[in-house]
mmCIF file of C-alpha atoms in Angstrom:
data_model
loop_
_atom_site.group_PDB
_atom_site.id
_atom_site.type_symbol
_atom_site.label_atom_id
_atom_site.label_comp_id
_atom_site.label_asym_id
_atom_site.label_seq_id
_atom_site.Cartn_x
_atom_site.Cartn_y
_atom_site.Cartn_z
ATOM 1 C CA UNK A 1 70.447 17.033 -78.438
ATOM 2 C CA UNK A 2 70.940 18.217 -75.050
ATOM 3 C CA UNK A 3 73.382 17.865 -72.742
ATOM 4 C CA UNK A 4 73.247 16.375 -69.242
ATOM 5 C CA UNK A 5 73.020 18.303 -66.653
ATOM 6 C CA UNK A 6 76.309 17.954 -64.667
ATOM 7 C CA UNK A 7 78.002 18.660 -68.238
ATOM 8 C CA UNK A 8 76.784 22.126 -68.396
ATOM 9 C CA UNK A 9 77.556 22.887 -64.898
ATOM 10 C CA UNK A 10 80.816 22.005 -65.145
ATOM 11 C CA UNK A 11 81.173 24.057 -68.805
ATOM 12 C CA UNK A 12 80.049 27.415 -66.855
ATOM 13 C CA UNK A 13 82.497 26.624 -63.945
ATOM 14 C CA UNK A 14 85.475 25.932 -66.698
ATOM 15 C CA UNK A 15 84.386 29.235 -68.246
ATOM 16 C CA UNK A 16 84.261 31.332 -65.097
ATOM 17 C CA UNK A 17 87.799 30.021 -64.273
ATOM 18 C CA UNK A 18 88.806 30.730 -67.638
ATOM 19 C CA UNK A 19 87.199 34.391 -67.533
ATOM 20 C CA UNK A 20 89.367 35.120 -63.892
ATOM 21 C CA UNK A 21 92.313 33.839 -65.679
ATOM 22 C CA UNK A 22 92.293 36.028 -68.482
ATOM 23 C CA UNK A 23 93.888 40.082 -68.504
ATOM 24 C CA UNK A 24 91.207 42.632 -68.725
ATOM 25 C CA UNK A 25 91.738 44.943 -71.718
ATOM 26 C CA UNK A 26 92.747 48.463 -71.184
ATOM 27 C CA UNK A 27 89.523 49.660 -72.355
ATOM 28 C CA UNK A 28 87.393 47.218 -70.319
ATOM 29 C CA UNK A 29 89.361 47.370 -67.353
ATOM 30 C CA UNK A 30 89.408 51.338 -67.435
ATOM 31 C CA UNK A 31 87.549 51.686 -64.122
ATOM 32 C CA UNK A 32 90.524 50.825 -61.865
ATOM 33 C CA UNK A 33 92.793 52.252 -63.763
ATOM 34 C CA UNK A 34 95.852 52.559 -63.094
ATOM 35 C CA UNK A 35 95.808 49.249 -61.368
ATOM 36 C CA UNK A 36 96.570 46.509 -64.049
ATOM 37 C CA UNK A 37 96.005 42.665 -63.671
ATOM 38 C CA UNK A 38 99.347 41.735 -63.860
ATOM 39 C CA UNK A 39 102.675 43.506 -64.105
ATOM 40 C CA UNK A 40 103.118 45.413 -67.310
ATOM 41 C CA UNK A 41 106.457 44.731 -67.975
ATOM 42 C CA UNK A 42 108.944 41.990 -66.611
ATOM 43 C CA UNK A 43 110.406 42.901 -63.161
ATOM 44 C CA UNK A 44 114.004 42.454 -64.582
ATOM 45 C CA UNK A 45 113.194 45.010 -67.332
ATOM 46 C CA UNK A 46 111.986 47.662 -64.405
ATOM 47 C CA UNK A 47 115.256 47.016 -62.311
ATOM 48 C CA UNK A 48 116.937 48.005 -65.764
ATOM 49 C CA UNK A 49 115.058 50.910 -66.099
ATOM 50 C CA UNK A 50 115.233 52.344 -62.422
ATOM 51 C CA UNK A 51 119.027 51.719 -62.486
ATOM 52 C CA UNK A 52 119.656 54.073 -65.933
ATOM 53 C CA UNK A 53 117.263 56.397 -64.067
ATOM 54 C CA UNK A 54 119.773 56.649 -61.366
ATOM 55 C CA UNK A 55 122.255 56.264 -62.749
ATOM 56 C CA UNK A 56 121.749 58.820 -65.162
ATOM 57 C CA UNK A 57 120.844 60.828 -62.424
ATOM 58 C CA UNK A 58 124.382 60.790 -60.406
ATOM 59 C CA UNK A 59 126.456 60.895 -63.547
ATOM 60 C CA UNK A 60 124.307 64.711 -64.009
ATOM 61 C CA UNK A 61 124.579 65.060 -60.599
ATOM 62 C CA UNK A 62 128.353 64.901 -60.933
ATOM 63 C CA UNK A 63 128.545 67.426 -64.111
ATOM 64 C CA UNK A 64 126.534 69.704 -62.938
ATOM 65 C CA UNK A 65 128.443 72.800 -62.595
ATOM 66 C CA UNK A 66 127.247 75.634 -63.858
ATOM 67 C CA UNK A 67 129.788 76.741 -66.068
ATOM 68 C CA UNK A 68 129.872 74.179 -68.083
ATOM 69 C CA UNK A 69 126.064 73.668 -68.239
ATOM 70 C CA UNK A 70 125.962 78.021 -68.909
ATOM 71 C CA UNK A 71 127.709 76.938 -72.163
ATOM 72 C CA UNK A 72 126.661 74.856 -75.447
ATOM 73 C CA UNK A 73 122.905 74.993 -74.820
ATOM 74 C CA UNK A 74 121.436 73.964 -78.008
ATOM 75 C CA UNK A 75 123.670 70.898 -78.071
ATOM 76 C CA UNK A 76 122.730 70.181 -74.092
ATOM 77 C CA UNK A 77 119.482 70.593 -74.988
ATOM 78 C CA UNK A 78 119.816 68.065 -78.231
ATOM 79 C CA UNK A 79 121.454 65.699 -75.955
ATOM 80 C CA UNK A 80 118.748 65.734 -72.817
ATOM 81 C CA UNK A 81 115.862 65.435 -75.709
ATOM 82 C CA UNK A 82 117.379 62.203 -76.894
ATOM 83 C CA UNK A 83 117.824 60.751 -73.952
ATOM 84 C CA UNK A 84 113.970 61.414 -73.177
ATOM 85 C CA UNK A 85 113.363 59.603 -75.982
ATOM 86 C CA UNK A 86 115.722 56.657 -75.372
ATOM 87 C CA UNK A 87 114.265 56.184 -72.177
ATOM 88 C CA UNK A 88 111.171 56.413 -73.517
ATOM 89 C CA UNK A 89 111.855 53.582 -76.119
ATOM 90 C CA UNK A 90 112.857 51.371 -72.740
ATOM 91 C CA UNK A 91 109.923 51.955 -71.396
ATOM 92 C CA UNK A 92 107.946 50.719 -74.433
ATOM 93 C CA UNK A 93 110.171 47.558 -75.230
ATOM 94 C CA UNK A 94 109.023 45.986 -71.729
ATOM 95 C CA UNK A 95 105.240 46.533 -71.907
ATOM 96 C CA UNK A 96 105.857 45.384 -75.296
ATOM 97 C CA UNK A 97 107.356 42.061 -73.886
ATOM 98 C CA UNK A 98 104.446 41.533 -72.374
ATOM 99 C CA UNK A 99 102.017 42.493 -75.028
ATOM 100 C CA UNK A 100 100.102 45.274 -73.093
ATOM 101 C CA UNK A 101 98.457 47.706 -75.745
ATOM 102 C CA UNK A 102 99.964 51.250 -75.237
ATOM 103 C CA UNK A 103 96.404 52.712 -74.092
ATOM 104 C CA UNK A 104 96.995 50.525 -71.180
ATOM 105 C CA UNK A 105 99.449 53.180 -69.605
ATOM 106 C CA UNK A 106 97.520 55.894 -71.713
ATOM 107 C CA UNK A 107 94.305 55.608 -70.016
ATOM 108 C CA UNK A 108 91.143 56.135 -71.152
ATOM 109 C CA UNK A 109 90.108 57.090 -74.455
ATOM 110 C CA UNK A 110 88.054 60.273 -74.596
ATOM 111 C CA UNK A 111 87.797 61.545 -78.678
ATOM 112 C CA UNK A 112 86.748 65.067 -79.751
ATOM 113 C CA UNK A 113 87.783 68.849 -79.323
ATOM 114 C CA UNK A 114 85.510 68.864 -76.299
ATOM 115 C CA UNK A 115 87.799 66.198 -73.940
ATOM 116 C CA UNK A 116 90.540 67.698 -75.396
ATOM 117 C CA UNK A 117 89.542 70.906 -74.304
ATOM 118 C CA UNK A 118 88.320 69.531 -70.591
ATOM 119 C CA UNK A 119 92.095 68.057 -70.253
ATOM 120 C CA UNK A 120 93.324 71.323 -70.974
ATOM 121 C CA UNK A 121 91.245 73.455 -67.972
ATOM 122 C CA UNK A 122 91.540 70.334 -65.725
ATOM 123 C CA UNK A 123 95.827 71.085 -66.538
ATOM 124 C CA UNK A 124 95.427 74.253 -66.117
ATOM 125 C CA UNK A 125 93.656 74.086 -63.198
ATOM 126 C CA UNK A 126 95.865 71.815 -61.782
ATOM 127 C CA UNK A 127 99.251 73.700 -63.046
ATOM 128 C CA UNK A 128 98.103 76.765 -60.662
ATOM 129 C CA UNK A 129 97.276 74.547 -57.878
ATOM 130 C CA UNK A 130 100.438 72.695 -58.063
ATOM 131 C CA UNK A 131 102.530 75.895 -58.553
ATOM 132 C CA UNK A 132 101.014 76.796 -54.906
ATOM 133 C CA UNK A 133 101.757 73.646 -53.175
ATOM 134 C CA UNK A 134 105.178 73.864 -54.723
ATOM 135 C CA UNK A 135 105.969 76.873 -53.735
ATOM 136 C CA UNK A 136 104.781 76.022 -50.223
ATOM 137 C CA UNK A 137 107.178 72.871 -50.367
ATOM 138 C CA UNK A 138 109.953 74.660 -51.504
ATOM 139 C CA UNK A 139 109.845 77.940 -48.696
ATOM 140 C CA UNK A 140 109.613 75.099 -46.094
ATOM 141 C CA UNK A 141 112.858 73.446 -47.209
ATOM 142 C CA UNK A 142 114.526 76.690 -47.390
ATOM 143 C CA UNK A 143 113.625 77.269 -44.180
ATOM 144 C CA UNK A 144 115.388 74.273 -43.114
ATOM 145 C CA UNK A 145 118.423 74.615 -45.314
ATOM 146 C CA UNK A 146 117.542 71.632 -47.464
ATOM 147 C CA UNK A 147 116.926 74.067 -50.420
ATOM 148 C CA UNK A 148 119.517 75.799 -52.091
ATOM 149 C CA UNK A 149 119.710 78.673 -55.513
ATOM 150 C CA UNK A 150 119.459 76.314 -58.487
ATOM 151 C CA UNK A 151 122.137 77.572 -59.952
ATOM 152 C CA UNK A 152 122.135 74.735 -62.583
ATOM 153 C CA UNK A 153 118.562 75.518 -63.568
ATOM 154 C CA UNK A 154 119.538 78.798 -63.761
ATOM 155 C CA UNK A 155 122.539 77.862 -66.092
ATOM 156 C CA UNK A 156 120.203 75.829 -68.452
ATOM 157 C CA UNK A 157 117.745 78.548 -69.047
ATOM 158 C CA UNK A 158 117.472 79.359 -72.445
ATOM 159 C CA UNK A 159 118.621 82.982 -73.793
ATOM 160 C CA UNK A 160 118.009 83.390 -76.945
ATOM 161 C CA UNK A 161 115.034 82.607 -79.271
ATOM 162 C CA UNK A 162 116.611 79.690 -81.617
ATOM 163 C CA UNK A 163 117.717 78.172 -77.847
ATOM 164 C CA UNK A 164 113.312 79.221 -76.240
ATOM 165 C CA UNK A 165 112.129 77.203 -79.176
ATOM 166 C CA UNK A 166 114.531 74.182 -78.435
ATOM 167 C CA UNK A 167 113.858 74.614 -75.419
ATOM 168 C CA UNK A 168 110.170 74.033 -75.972
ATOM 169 C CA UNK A 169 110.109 71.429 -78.022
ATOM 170 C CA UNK A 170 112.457 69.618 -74.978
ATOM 171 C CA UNK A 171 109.536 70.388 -72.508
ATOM 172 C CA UNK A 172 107.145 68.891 -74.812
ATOM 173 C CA UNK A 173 109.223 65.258 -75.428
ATOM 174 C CA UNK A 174 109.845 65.438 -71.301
ATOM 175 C CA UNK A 175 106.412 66.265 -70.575
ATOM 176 C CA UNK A 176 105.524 63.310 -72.771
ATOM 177 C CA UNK A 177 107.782 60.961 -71.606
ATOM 178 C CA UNK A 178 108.210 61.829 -68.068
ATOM 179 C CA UNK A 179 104.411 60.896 -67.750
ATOM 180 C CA UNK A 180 104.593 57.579 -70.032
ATOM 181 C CA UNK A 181 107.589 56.598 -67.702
ATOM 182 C CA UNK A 182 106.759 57.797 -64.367
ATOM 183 C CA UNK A 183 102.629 58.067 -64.063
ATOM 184 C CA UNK A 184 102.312 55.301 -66.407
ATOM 185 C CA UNK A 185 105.148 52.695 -66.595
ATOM 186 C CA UNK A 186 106.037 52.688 -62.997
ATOM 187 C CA UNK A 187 102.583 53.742 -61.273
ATOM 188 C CA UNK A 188 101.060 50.716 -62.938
ATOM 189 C CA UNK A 189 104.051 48.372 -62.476
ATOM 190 C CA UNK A 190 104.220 49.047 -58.545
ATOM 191 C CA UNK A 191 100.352 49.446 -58.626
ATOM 192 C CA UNK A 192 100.307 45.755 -59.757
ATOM 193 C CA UNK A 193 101.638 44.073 -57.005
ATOM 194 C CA UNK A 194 98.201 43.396 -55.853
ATOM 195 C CA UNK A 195 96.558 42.253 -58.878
ATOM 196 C CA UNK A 196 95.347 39.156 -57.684
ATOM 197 C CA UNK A 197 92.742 41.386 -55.241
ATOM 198 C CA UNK A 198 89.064 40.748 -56.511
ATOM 199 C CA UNK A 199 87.605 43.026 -59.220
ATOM 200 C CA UNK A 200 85.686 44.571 -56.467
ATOM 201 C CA UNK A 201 88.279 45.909 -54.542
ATOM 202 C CA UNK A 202 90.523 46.827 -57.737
ATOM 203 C CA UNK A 203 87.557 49.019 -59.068
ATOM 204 C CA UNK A 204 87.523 50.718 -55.406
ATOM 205 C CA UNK A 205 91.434 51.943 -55.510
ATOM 206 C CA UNK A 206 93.129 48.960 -56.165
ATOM 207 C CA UNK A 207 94.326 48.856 -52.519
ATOM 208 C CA UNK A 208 97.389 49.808 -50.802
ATOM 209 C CA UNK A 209 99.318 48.784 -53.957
ATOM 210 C CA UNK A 210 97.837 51.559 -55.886
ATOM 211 C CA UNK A 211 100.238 53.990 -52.886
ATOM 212 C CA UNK A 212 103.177 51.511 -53.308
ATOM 213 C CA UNK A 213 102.536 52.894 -57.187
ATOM 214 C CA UNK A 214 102.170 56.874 -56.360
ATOM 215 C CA UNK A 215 105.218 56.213 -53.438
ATOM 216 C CA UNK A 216 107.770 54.465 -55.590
ATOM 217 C CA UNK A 217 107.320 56.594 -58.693
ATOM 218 C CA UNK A 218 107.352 59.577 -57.153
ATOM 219 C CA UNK A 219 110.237 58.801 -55.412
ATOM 220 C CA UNK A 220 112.236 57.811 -58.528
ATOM 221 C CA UNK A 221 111.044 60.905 -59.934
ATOM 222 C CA UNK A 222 112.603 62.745 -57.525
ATOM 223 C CA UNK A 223 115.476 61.120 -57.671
ATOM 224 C CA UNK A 224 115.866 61.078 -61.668
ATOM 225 C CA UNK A 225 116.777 65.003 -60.883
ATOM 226 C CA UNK A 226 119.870 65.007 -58.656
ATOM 227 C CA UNK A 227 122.181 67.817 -60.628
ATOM 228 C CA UNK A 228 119.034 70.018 -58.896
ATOM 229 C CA UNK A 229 120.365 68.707 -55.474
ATOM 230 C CA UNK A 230 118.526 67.140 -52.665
ATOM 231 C CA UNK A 231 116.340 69.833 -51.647
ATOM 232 C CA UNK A 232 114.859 69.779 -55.264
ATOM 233 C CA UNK A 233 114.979 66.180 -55.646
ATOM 234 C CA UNK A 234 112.431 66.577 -52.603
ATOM 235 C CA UNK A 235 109.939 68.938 -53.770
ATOM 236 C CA UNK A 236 110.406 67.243 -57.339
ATOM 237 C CA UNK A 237 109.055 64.010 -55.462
ATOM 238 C CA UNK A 238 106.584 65.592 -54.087
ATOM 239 C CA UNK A 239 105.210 67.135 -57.775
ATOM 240 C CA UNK A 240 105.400 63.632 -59.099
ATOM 241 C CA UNK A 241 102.703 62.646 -56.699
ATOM 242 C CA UNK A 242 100.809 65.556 -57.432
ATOM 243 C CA UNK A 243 100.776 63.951 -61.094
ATOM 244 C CA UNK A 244 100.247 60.609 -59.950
ATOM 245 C CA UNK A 245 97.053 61.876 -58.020
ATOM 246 C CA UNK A 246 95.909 63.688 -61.151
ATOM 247 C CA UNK A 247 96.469 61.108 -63.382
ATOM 248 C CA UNK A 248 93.957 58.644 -61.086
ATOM 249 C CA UNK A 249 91.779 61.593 -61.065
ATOM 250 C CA UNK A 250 91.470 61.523 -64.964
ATOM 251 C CA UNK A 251 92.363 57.751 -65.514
ATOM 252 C CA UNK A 252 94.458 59.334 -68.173
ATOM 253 C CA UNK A 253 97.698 60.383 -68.559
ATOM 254 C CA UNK A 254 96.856 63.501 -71.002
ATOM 255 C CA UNK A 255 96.042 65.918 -68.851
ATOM 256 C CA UNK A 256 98.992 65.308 -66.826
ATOM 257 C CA UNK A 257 101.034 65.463 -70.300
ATOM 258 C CA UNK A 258 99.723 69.234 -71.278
ATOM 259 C CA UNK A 259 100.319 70.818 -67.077
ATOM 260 C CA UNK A 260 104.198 69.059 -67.567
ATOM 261 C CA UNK A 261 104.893 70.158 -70.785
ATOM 262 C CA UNK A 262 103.943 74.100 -70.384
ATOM 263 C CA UNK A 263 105.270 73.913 -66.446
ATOM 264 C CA UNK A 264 108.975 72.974 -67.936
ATOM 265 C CA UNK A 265 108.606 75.541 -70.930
ATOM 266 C CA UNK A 266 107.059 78.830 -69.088
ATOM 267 C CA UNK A 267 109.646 78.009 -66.139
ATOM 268 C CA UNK A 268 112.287 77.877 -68.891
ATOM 269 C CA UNK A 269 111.009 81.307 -70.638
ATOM 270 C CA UNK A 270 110.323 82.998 -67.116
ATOM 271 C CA UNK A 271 114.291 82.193 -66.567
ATOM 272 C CA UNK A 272 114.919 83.858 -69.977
ATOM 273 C CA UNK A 273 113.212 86.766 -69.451
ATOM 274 C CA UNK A 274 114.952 87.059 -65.882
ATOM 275 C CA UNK A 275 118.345 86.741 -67.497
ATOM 276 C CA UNK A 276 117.423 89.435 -69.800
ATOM 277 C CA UNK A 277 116.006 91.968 -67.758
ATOM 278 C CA UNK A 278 119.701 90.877 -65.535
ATOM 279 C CA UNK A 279 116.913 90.006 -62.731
ATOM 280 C CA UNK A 280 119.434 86.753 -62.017
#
């Protein structure tokens, strides 16, 4: 028996509401990523997590003196890896309040030795390009004074082999959760803001939003590194949206994972070398 008419038209409008209404998967929705439909996480959970950011941040800030940091690495080391992970456990409770599938911050899903292998030249690729720009950053605020000897980065620096393989392993887990945190967590969080824009627009950039996202993670990432000092914090800033721009590139967060991890560790064993050969 069939229905009237009117009936069915109003069942198709009911669904097409309904359809608007309803979150687009991470896998569906990949083609404006990394602009979700709605916030990932409750906005009181991000204020918590940008506040033990910073305030992580000036308590290092505060300790950083490079005697102390010269001394105990393997324990400092220990210490800096578990709070990557801690922070990284914050991040996940709040998308997890919100039931948003990790692959959501992830990215897109791309199987096989072949993508693998693609991520990796695409990070390597990037890691050289980035090393450029940085270094370009980084004369420019010497220039002005803003940029000072990291001694502190210099007192970190592993020295011997046990403390290069800690190290390592520490530039993986930041790598990893520097990315989940920073180019996924808080990109997408800020990025939200406009996810009531059409699915049109969205799949074109997501809108100014999607720079609200790059601006205000970068700029936290920056600021997560005070014991570097300002002029650091600034170029570090200016990395993070470096990543943020790659990540958008690759709608994926892997790539991004692989040029952070190996930046952190061969910085960490050029330092060690340096120390040895008593070039610092």
């Amino acid at each position: 028996m069939q229905q009237p008419l009117h009936s069915r038209c109003e069942l198709m409008k009911i669904s097409e509401n309904s359809a608007e209404e309803l979150p687009v998967p991470a896998e569906q929705g990949a083609s404006g990523w990394p602009v979700p439909p709605q916030p990932v996480a409750p906005w009181w959970h991000t204020a918590i997590v940008i506040a033990v950011i910073l305030g992580v941040s000036v308590v290092s800030s505060t300790q950083a003196k490079a005697s102390a940091l010269a001394q105990h690495h393997l324990q400092h080391y220990a210490f800096t890896m578990a709070w990557e992970i801690a922070l990284g456990v914050l991040t996940w409770w709040g998308i997890r309040m919100r039931r948003v599938p990790l692959r959501q911050l992830l990215g897109e899903r791309r199987t096989g030795v072949r993508a693998w292998f693609t991520d990796f030249g695409v990070a390597l690729i990037f890691w050289v390009m980035a090393s450029v720009v940085l270094a370009a950053i980084s004369s420019v605020l010497r220039v002005l004074h803003l940029l000072q000897a990291q001694k502190a980065v210099f007192a970190i620096a592993p020295q011997t082999g046990w403390e290069v393989l800690v190290w390592v392993a520490l530039s993986t887990t930041a790598g990893i959760v520097e990315e989940f945190v920073f180019r996924g967590y808080l990109l997408q969080q800020f990025a939200s803001i406009n996810g009531k824009l059409p699915v049109r627009e969205k799949s074109m950039g997501g809108g100014g939003s999607l720079w609200l996202g790059v601006l205000m993670s970068s700029l936290l990432f920056g600021a997560a590194h005070g014991y570097e000092g300002l002029g650091a914090m600034i170029a570090i800033g200016a990395f993070g949206a470096m990543f943020c721009l790659l990540a958008i590139q690759r709608k994926s967060l892997r790539a991004g994972m692989m040029a952070h991890a190996w930046y952190d560790s061969l910085t960490g064993i050029a330092l060690a070398i340096a120390k040895h050969m008593r070039v610092i």
